[in-house]
Tab-separated table of C-alpha atoms and ligand atoms in Angstrom:
chain	number	residue	atom	x	y	z
A	1	MET	CA	102.370	93.219	127.147
A	2	SER	CA	103.318	89.585	127.550
A	3	ALA	CA	102.000	89.595	131.111
A	4	GLN	CA	98.523	90.321	129.771
A	5	PRO	CA	96.263	87.340	129.091
A	6	VAL	CA	95.999	86.319	125.457
A	7	ASP	CA	92.563	86.641	123.834
A	8	ILE	CA	93.326	85.325	120.387
A	9	GLU	CA	96.054	83.033	119.144
A	10	ILE	CA	96.583	82.758	115.420
A	11	LYS	CA	98.872	79.847	114.671
A	12	ASN	CA	100.374	79.223	111.234
A	13	ILE	CA	97.205	80.152	109.417
A	14	ILE	CA	97.116	79.509	105.694
A	15	LYS	CA	94.102	80.256	103.525
A	16	GLU	CA	93.985	79.186	99.919
A	17	PHE	CA	91.175	79.893	97.482
A	18	PRO	CA	90.661	77.823	94.345
A	19	THR	CA	91.259	79.711	91.102
A	20	LYS	CA	89.523	79.273	87.744
A	21	GLY	CA	92.563	77.476	86.342
A	22	GLY	CA	92.111	74.759	88.962
A	23	GLU	CA	95.097	75.923	90.973
A	24	SER	CA	94.941	77.660	94.302
A	25	PHE	CA	95.672	81.194	95.385
A	26	ARG	CA	97.194	81.777	98.806
A	27	ALA	CA	95.410	84.792	100.315
A	28	VAL	CA	96.878	84.299	103.800
A	29	ASP	CA	100.351	82.822	103.941
A	30	ASN	CA	101.399	81.244	107.226
A	31	VAL	CA	100.394	83.967	109.624
A	32	SER	CA	100.969	83.700	113.386
A	33	PHE	CA	100.356	86.252	116.100
A	34	ASN	CA	98.730	86.765	119.499
A	35	ILE	CA	96.247	89.436	120.473
A	36	TYR	CA	96.055	90.357	124.141
A	37	ARG	CA	92.955	90.996	126.207
A	38	GLY	CA	91.747	94.568	126.056
A	39	GLU	CA	94.094	95.414	123.240
A	40	PHE	CA	93.276	97.686	120.312
A	41	PHE	CA	94.946	95.707	117.558
A	42	ALA	CA	95.104	96.925	113.956
A	43	MET	CA	95.762	94.899	110.831
A	44	LEU	CA	97.176	97.285	108.283
A	45	GLY	CA	98.074	96.712	104.662
A	46	PRO	CA	97.209	97.530	101.074
A	47	SER	CA	94.041	96.303	99.430
A	48	GLY	CA	94.188	92.569	98.725
A	49	CYS	CA	96.871	91.711	101.306
A	50	GLY	CA	94.565	89.347	103.210
A	51	LYS	CA	93.194	91.476	106.059
A	52	THR	CA	89.508	90.675	105.527
A	53	THR	CA	90.220	86.999	104.952
A	54	THR	CA	92.104	86.823	108.271
A	55	LEU	CA	89.272	88.600	110.062
A	56	ARG	CA	86.667	86.316	108.487
A	57	MET	CA	88.567	83.270	109.733
A	58	ILE	CA	88.583	84.695	113.269
A	59	ALA	CA	84.841	85.350	112.982
A	60	GLY	CA	84.243	81.857	111.597
A	61	PHE	CA	82.844	82.905	108.205
A	62	GLU	CA	85.786	81.226	106.538
A	63	ASP	CA	87.765	78.091	107.488
A	64	PRO	CA	91.571	78.116	107.383
A	65	THR	CA	93.162	75.742	104.881
A	66	SER	CA	95.587	74.889	107.672
A	67	GLY	CA	96.625	76.271	111.017
A	68	GLU	CA	94.720	76.971	114.177
A	69	ILE	CA	92.807	79.830	115.796
A	70	LEU	CA	92.227	79.880	119.547
A	71	LEU	CA	89.876	82.268	121.299
A	72	ARG	CA	90.583	82.559	125.018
A	73	GLY	CA	92.447	79.271	124.831
A	74	LYS	CA	89.692	77.380	123.031
A	75	ALA	CA	90.258	75.991	119.528
A	76	MET	CA	87.701	77.463	117.145
A	77	GLN	CA	87.742	74.708	114.566
A	78	ASN	CA	84.153	73.579	113.922
A	79	VAL	CA	82.743	76.331	116.148
A	80	PRO	CA	80.152	78.219	114.077
A	81	PRO	CA	80.289	82.052	113.966
A	82	PHE	CA	77.330	82.570	116.314
A	83	HIS	CA	78.940	80.424	118.996
A	84	ARG	CA	82.181	82.438	118.965
A	85	PRO	CA	82.606	85.264	121.491
A	86	VAL	CA	83.157	87.754	118.668
A	87	ASN	CA	81.094	90.204	116.650
A	88	THR	CA	81.891	91.906	113.380
A	89	VAL	CA	81.249	95.445	112.211
A	90	PHE	CA	81.366	95.604	108.417
A	91	GLN	CA	82.374	98.509	106.239
A	92	ASP	CA	79.006	98.636	104.459
A	93	PHE	CA	77.167	98.563	107.845
A	94	ALA	CA	74.884	95.710	106.623
A	95	LEU	CA	71.821	97.116	108.392
A	96	PHE	CA	68.286	95.846	107.766
A	97	PRO	CA	66.660	98.664	105.732
A	98	HIS	CA	63.066	97.857	106.736
A	99	MET	CA	63.785	97.871	110.476
A	100	SER	CA	64.092	100.853	112.790
A	101	VAL	CA	67.338	101.659	114.557
A	102	LEU	CA	66.125	99.991	117.749
A	103	GLN	CA	64.850	96.900	115.893
A	104	ASN	CA	68.173	96.580	114.101
A	105	VAL	CA	70.006	96.488	117.404
A	106	MET	CA	67.460	94.200	119.123
A	107	PHE	CA	67.207	91.709	116.264
A	108	GLY	CA	70.225	89.563	117.089
A	109	LEU	CA	69.252	89.265	120.741
A	110	GLU	CA	65.700	88.226	119.900
A	111	MET	CA	67.054	85.590	117.505
A	112	LYS	CA	69.080	84.253	120.416
A	113	GLY	CA	65.892	83.938	122.445
A	114	VAL	CA	66.355	86.960	124.687
A	115	SER	CA	62.969	88.329	125.793
A	116	LYS	CA	61.668	91.448	124.034
A	117	LEU	CA	61.803	93.496	127.227
A	118	GLU	CA	65.375	92.484	128.009
A	119	ALA	CA	66.426	92.931	124.370
A	120	ARG	CA	64.992	96.439	124.329
A	121	LYS	CA	66.801	97.357	127.535
A	122	ARG	CA	70.113	96.088	126.257
A	123	ALA	CA	69.643	97.688	122.834
A	124	GLN	CA	68.946	101.048	124.443
A	125	LYS	CA	72.070	100.728	126.545
A	126	ALA	CA	74.152	99.900	123.462
A	127	LEU	CA	72.678	102.868	121.576
A	128	GLU	CA	73.499	105.128	124.513
A	129	MET	CA	77.065	103.869	124.326
A	130	VAL	CA	77.365	104.978	120.710
A	131	ARG	CA	75.437	108.177	121.519
A	132	LEU	CA	72.509	107.632	119.190
A	133	ASN	CA	68.935	108.398	120.214
A	134	GLN	CA	67.019	108.299	116.916
A	135	TYR	CA	65.521	104.918	117.868
A	136	ASP	CA	62.579	104.994	115.456
A	137	ARG	CA	64.345	106.052	112.292
A	138	ARG	CA	65.083	103.718	109.401
A	139	PRO	CA	68.733	103.358	108.276
A	140	ARG	CA	68.136	105.417	105.097
A	141	GLN	CA	66.974	108.325	107.258
A	142	LEU	CA	70.369	108.414	108.951
A	143	SER	CA	73.681	109.927	107.935
A	144	GLY	CA	76.639	107.657	107.211
A	145	GLY	CA	78.083	108.346	110.654
A	146	GLN	CA	74.801	107.515	112.355
A	147	GLN	CA	74.449	104.286	110.380
A	148	GLN	CA	77.950	103.386	111.508
A	149	ARG	CA	76.875	103.928	115.099
A	150	VAL	CA	73.907	101.596	114.647
A	151	ALA	CA	76.195	98.922	113.204
A	152	LEU	CA	78.493	99.395	116.170
A	153	ALA	CA	75.636	99.220	118.705
A	154	ARG	CA	74.357	96.076	117.028
A	155	ALA	CA	77.740	94.437	117.557
A	156	LEU	CA	78.218	95.760	121.106
A	157	VAL	CA	74.782	94.644	122.289
A	158	ASN	CA	75.996	91.042	122.301
A	159	GLU	CA	78.730	91.988	124.749
A	160	PRO	CA	81.373	90.196	122.708
A	161	ALA	CA	84.803	89.460	124.151
A	162	VAL	CA	86.291	90.595	120.864
A	163	LEU	CA	84.984	93.097	118.359
A	164	LEU	CA	86.127	92.713	114.769
A	165	LEU	CA	85.979	95.859	112.682
A	166	ASP	CA	86.576	95.649	108.932
A	167	GLU	CA	87.382	99.133	107.609
A	168	PRO	CA	84.395	100.413	109.600
A	169	LEU	CA	85.085	104.053	108.826
A	170	GLY	CA	85.867	103.554	105.142
A	171	ALA	CA	82.519	104.887	103.946
A	172	LEU	CA	82.676	108.107	105.973
A	173	ASP	CA	84.049	111.448	104.850
A	174	LEU	CA	87.352	112.622	106.282
A	175	LYS	CA	86.099	114.903	109.057
A	176	LEU	CA	83.582	112.396	110.349
A	177	ARG	CA	86.204	109.672	110.128
A	178	LYS	CA	88.560	111.627	112.364
A	179	GLU	CA	85.761	112.146	114.901
A	180	MET	CA	84.793	108.478	114.850
A	181	GLN	CA	88.435	107.413	115.192
A	182	PHE	CA	88.647	109.383	118.392
A	183	GLU	CA	85.308	108.097	119.685
A	184	LEU	CA	86.073	104.492	118.833
A	185	ALA	CA	89.414	104.656	120.615
A	186	GLN	CA	87.721	106.156	123.691
A	187	MET	CA	84.901	103.627	123.602
A	188	GLN	CA	87.351	100.763	123.341
A	189	GLU	CA	89.204	102.017	126.377
A	190	GLN	CA	86.025	102.423	128.419
A	191	LEU	CA	84.558	99.045	127.474
A	192	GLY	CA	87.812	97.148	127.738
A	193	ILE	CA	86.753	94.926	124.831
A	194	THR	CA	89.500	93.621	122.556
A	195	PHE	CA	89.268	95.344	119.171
A	196	ILE	CA	90.704	93.966	115.957
A	197	PHE	CA	90.554	96.790	113.495
A	198	VAL	CA	91.288	96.310	109.798
A	199	THR	CA	92.362	99.270	107.703
A	200	HIS	CA	94.527	100.224	104.717
A	201	ASP	CA	95.009	103.704	106.199
A	202	GLN	CA	98.304	103.950	108.102
A	203	GLU	CA	97.342	107.168	109.845
A	204	GLU	CA	94.129	105.597	111.096
A	205	ALA	CA	95.979	102.565	112.432
A	206	MET	CA	98.660	104.705	114.072
A	207	SER	CA	96.226	107.065	115.749
A	208	MET	CA	94.119	104.324	117.325
A	209	ALA	CA	95.938	101.045	117.813
A	210	ASP	CA	98.043	99.762	120.709
A	211	ARG	CA	99.792	97.482	118.242
A	212	ILE	CA	99.768	97.239	114.478
A	213	ALA	CA	100.367	94.198	112.275
A	214	VAL	CA	101.612	95.343	108.878
A	215	MET	CA	100.585	92.901	106.154
A	216	ASP	CA	101.636	92.455	102.554
A	217	ARG	CA	100.650	89.712	100.123
A	218	GLY	CA	99.231	87.405	102.742
A	219	LYS	CA	102.106	87.745	105.183
A	220	VAL	CA	102.513	89.675	108.421
A	221	LEU	CA	105.767	91.585	108.010
A	222	GLN	CA	106.003	93.361	111.363
A	223	ILE	CA	103.992	93.695	114.565
A	224	GLY	CA	104.462	96.391	117.153
A	225	PRO	CA	103.333	99.720	118.561
A	226	ALA	CA	103.136	102.601	116.086
A	227	ASP	CA	106.394	104.237	117.205
A	228	GLN	CA	108.356	101.010	116.929
A	229	ILE	CA	107.086	100.311	113.426
A	230	TYR	CA	107.743	103.884	112.355
A	231	GLU	CA	111.199	104.233	113.911
A	232	THR	CA	112.536	100.736	113.258
A	233	PRO	CA	110.793	99.222	110.243
A	234	ASN	CA	112.135	95.740	109.482
A	235	SER	CA	111.713	95.876	105.725
A	236	ARG	CA	111.553	98.228	102.801
A	237	PHE	CA	107.854	97.570	102.426
A	238	VAL	CA	107.045	98.578	106.012
A	239	ALA	CA	109.279	101.663	105.861
A	240	ASP	CA	107.608	102.740	102.643
A	241	PHE	CA	104.035	101.951	103.663
A	242	ILE	CA	104.192	103.817	106.988
A	243	GLY	CA	104.948	107.494	106.517
A	244	GLU	CA	107.492	109.021	104.163
A	245	THR	CA	110.996	107.541	103.834
A	246	ASN	CA	114.208	108.109	101.921
A	247	PHE	CA	115.981	105.014	100.685
A	248	LEU	CA	119.728	104.994	100.159
A	249	SER	CA	121.135	101.926	98.416
A	250	GLY	CA	124.628	100.610	98.880
A	251	ARG	CA	126.773	97.704	100.001
A	252	LEU	CA	127.305	96.811	103.641
A	253	ASP	CA	131.012	97.375	104.280
A	254	ARG	CA	131.360	96.414	107.932
A	255	VAL	CA	129.406	95.980	111.159
A	256	GLU	CA	130.339	96.982	114.676
A	257	ASP	CA	127.979	96.515	117.625
A	258	GLN	CA	124.581	97.775	116.545
A	259	PHE	CA	125.915	99.850	113.654
A	260	GLY	CA	126.794	99.143	110.052
A	261	TRP	CA	128.752	101.185	107.503
A	262	VAL	CA	127.249	101.298	104.047
A	263	ASP	CA	129.232	102.162	100.938
A	264	LEU	CA	127.004	104.336	98.766
A	265	GLY	CA	129.593	104.677	95.998
A	266	ASP	CA	131.171	108.042	95.111
A	267	ASN	CA	133.465	107.619	98.134
A	268	LEU	CA	130.527	107.996	100.477
A	269	MET	CA	130.445	105.825	103.596
A	270	VAL	CA	127.346	106.201	105.741
A	271	LYS	CA	126.752	104.844	109.234
A	272	ALA	CA	123.361	103.387	110.132
A	273	LEU	CA	121.575	101.105	112.604
A	274	CYS	CA	122.135	97.442	111.860
A	275	ASN	CA	119.935	95.334	114.109
A	276	ASP	CA	118.872	92.628	111.688
A	277	PRO	CA	121.135	89.582	112.244
A	278	SER	CA	120.215	88.161	108.835
A	279	ILE	CA	122.049	91.007	107.073
A	280	THR	CA	125.621	90.103	106.146
A	281	VAL	CA	128.687	92.142	105.224
A	282	GLY	CA	129.092	92.539	101.466
A	283	GLN	CA	125.362	92.382	100.857
A	284	GLU	CA	123.365	95.027	98.948
A	285	VAL	CA	121.272	96.919	101.496
A	286	THR	CA	118.997	99.904	101.829
A	287	ILE	CA	119.145	102.574	104.502
A	288	ALA	CA	115.798	104.121	105.445
A	289	VAL	CA	116.042	107.741	106.581
A	290	ARG	CA	112.917	109.671	107.564
A	291	PRO	CA	112.812	113.216	106.129
A	292	GLU	CA	112.355	114.840	109.544
A	293	LYS	CA	115.581	113.252	110.822
A	294	ILE	CA	117.641	115.095	108.204
A	295	ASN	CA	118.771	118.636	108.854
A	296	LEU	CA	120.456	121.251	106.691
A	297	PHE	CA	123.035	123.955	107.210
A	298	PRO	CA	124.736	126.206	104.663
A	299	THR	CA	128.171	125.626	103.120
A	300	VAL	CA	129.301	129.245	103.492
A	301	GLY	CA	128.695	131.983	106.056
A	302	VAL	CA	127.250	131.200	109.460
A	303	VAL	CA	124.914	128.567	110.891
A	304	LYS	CA	122.007	129.914	112.929
A	305	PHE	CA	120.679	127.657	115.689
A	306	ASP	CA	117.180	127.418	117.108
A	307	ASN	CA	118.261	129.124	120.327
A	308	GLY	CA	119.486	132.163	118.411
A	309	SER	CA	123.227	131.438	118.681
A	310	THR	CA	125.476	131.124	115.621
A	311	ALA	CA	128.651	129.322	114.529
A	312	THR	CA	130.829	129.420	111.433
A	313	VAL	CA	130.152	126.665	108.927
A	314	GLU	CA	133.622	125.199	109.525
A	315	ASP	CA	133.142	125.146	113.298
A	316	ASN	CA	129.755	123.504	112.914
A	317	LYS	CA	131.140	120.863	110.575
A	318	ALA	CA	133.949	120.132	113.033
A	319	ALA	CA	131.497	119.895	115.941
A	320	LEU	CA	129.314	117.428	114.054
A	321	ARG	CA	132.379	115.410	113.037
A	322	ARG	CA	133.244	114.937	116.713
A	323	ASP	CA	129.966	113.031	117.172
A	324	PRO	CA	130.749	109.569	115.755
A	325	ASP	CA	127.074	108.844	115.077
A	326	ILE	CA	126.431	111.808	112.798
A	327	ASN	CA	126.472	111.400	109.028
A	328	GLN	CA	127.404	114.575	107.227
A	329	VAL	CA	127.286	115.063	103.443
A	330	GLU	CA	127.431	118.045	101.123
A	331	GLY	CA	124.792	118.318	98.418
A	332	ILE	CA	122.758	120.662	96.249
A	333	VAL	CA	119.191	121.734	96.959
A	334	THR	CA	117.090	120.732	93.947
A	335	TYR	CA	113.631	121.419	95.273
A	336	SER	CA	112.139	123.531	98.022
A	337	ASN	CA	108.542	123.527	99.186
A	338	TYR	CA	107.291	125.663	102.055
A	339	ILE	CA	104.336	123.941	103.749
A	340	GLY	CA	103.788	126.073	106.844
A	341	THR	CA	104.836	123.826	109.711
A	342	ASP	CA	108.010	122.948	107.866
A	343	THR	CA	109.832	123.193	104.576
A	344	ARG	CA	110.547	120.173	102.392
A	345	TYR	CA	113.880	120.259	100.613
A	346	MET	CA	115.165	117.783	98.115
A	347	VAL	CA	118.946	117.517	98.237
A	348	ASN	CA	121.084	115.658	95.683
A	349	PHE	CA	124.523	114.402	96.640
A	350	GLY	CA	127.353	112.122	95.539
A	351	SER	CA	127.626	112.924	91.792
A	352	ALA	CA	123.910	113.644	92.120
A	353	SER	CA	123.128	109.927	92.092
A	354	HIS	CA	121.566	110.074	95.554
A	355	SER	CA	118.760	112.292	96.656
A	356	VAL	CA	116.915	112.725	99.911
A	357	VAL	CA	113.945	114.722	101.083
A	358	ALA	CA	114.542	116.649	104.304
A	359	ARG	CA	111.775	118.241	106.334
A	360	VAL	CA	113.049	121.194	108.286
A	361	GLN	CA	110.693	122.522	110.927
A	362	ASN	CA	109.970	126.230	110.768
A	363	PHE	CA	111.079	127.540	114.150
A	364	GLY	CA	110.519	131.290	114.358
A	365	LEU	CA	114.133	131.996	115.203
A	366	ARG	CA	115.542	130.296	112.167
A	367	SER	CA	112.972	131.394	109.627
A	368	ASP	CA	115.726	133.468	108.029
A	369	THR	CA	117.718	130.315	107.235
A	370	THR	CA	116.094	129.108	104.089
A	371	PHE	CA	117.723	127.370	101.154
A	372	GLN	CA	117.192	128.206	97.507
A	373	VAL	CA	117.038	125.723	94.672
A	374	GLY	CA	120.535	125.348	93.214
A	375	GLN	CA	122.196	126.304	96.505
A	376	PRO	CA	124.806	123.959	98.030
A	377	ALA	CA	123.895	122.687	101.482
A	378	ASN	CA	125.340	120.381	104.127
A	379	ILE	CA	122.955	117.714	105.291
A	380	PHE	CA	123.337	115.631	108.427
A	381	TRP	CA	121.464	112.976	110.345
A	382	ASP	CA	122.040	110.665	113.287
A	383	ALA	CA	122.971	107.073	112.405
A	384	GLU	CA	120.703	105.892	115.222
A	385	THR	CA	117.602	107.198	113.439
A	386	ALA	CA	118.194	105.303	110.200
A	387	PRO	CA	117.946	101.482	110.042
A	388	ILE	CA	119.666	99.275	107.474
A	389	LEU	CA	117.187	97.018	105.677
A	390	GLY	CA	118.173	93.793	103.972
A	391	HIS	CA	114.943	93.393	101.994
B	1	ADP	P1	92.053	92.820	101.995
B	1	ADP	O1	90.924	92.745	102.959
B	1	ADP	O2	93.393	92.967	102.649
B	1	ADP	O3	91.842	93.862	100.953
B	1	ADP	P2	91.184	90.169	101.235
B	1	ADP	O4	91.429	89.373	102.449
B	1	ADP	O5	89.775	90.571	100.976
B	1	ADP	O6	92.150	91.433	101.199
B	1	ADP	O7	91.681	89.355	99.959
B	1	ADP	C1	92.976	88.818	99.872
B	1	ADP	C2	93.115	88.126	98.534
B	1	ADP	O8	92.318	86.976	98.491
B	1	ADP	C3	92.685	88.988	97.353
B	1	ADP	O9	93.553	88.761	96.275
B	1	ADP	C4	91.306	88.493	97.057
B	1	ADP	O10	90.981	88.694	95.709
B	1	ADP	C5	91.396	87.029	97.415
B	1	ADP	N1	90.111	86.502	97.874
B	1	ADP	C6	89.410	86.893	98.940
B	1	ADP	N2	88.287	86.183	99.112
B	1	ADP	C7	88.262	85.289	98.082
B	1	ADP	C8	87.358	84.250	97.664
B	1	ADP	N3	86.253	83.987	98.365
B	1	ADP	N4	87.682	83.558	96.554
B	1	ADP	C9	88.825	83.806	95.878
B	1	ADP	N5	89.702	84.748	96.196
B	1	ADP	C10	89.445	85.494	97.287
B	2	MG	MG1	89.221	93.954	103.044
């Protein structure tokens, strides 16, 4: 990644808005990151976390209170929006209702002084790119998906270096959204244009983006590819916002290499990944364990494996104990929910003060190993799959 040229540098950007009380509200709080050329970059976070404000500063619709934005190495301060090599696609499409599809796409070019003939040629090419051929229709005669395509063509026709997309699929229904996600990702790859895509939908960000910046309350908490953010979240907020997570609270007892041992109380010591150097021994911490990393086996009888073989419960426990990275705890199943691809179990353990959700995949061979509510069960998971979070 770092070998790639940088398209956008965001340096210590702060944006404050005045409030009615005469004070100021910090919508973007000292944000810094780089976006590489040709990258599909997503800004992800809950409503109000500052995504749109950040995008508007890149586009030039809003000035930072402090900090600097560089586009292809050039400082953007005092450069008006129409002189920046970027274009924005808005969630509400913002099409001109009285103009045809073709006129909507041509309009910007004509304003820039491009000849009508040339503008028409380029508009047609852009509309081909988004696979729309209803040139003469008005926006209200189009479906939501088609209007989105016009908005996209109107941005692409300027051949921007960077395309900014602010929740562009937010107004579409689920099925159409999925289709457009796929098409947008393909289009981005073909065109090689840098995309900055804003969304509050984690699945959308994960399915499309090369890298994701997770934001909360004006700050960027973590930046990385989807798998990195999912597997090694750096904070409780990120772990919670992306996918489903179990949190186990305790006190950090000791650290050795990349692992930490967390005292959960009830004589339970759990091993987990400890990669954050700011976490110190003795501190209250949280372990994040994804439900699909937790597995179950019974406390009596035999354990059936996916390959059809079996072992006694005691033998299986002993085998797991030989692996120093495996955490193994006995609990009680308090909830069971069959959902086709897998079954979700809730298991309470340690004087019932801890509970985790485990998702056990339904392999055909082990479909006879199900757990009933009220049944004791052994749960286990690999320490390497569960990071310790300090905040
Ligand atoms: P997001 O796009 O992540 O939902 P925004 O960037 O739109 O969030 O807004 C971030 C915060 O800044 C919100 O609390 C919002 O109310 C506030 N905000 C945005 N624009 C303005 C403005 N022009 N004046 C005052 N407050 C604003
Ligand atoms: Mg927004």
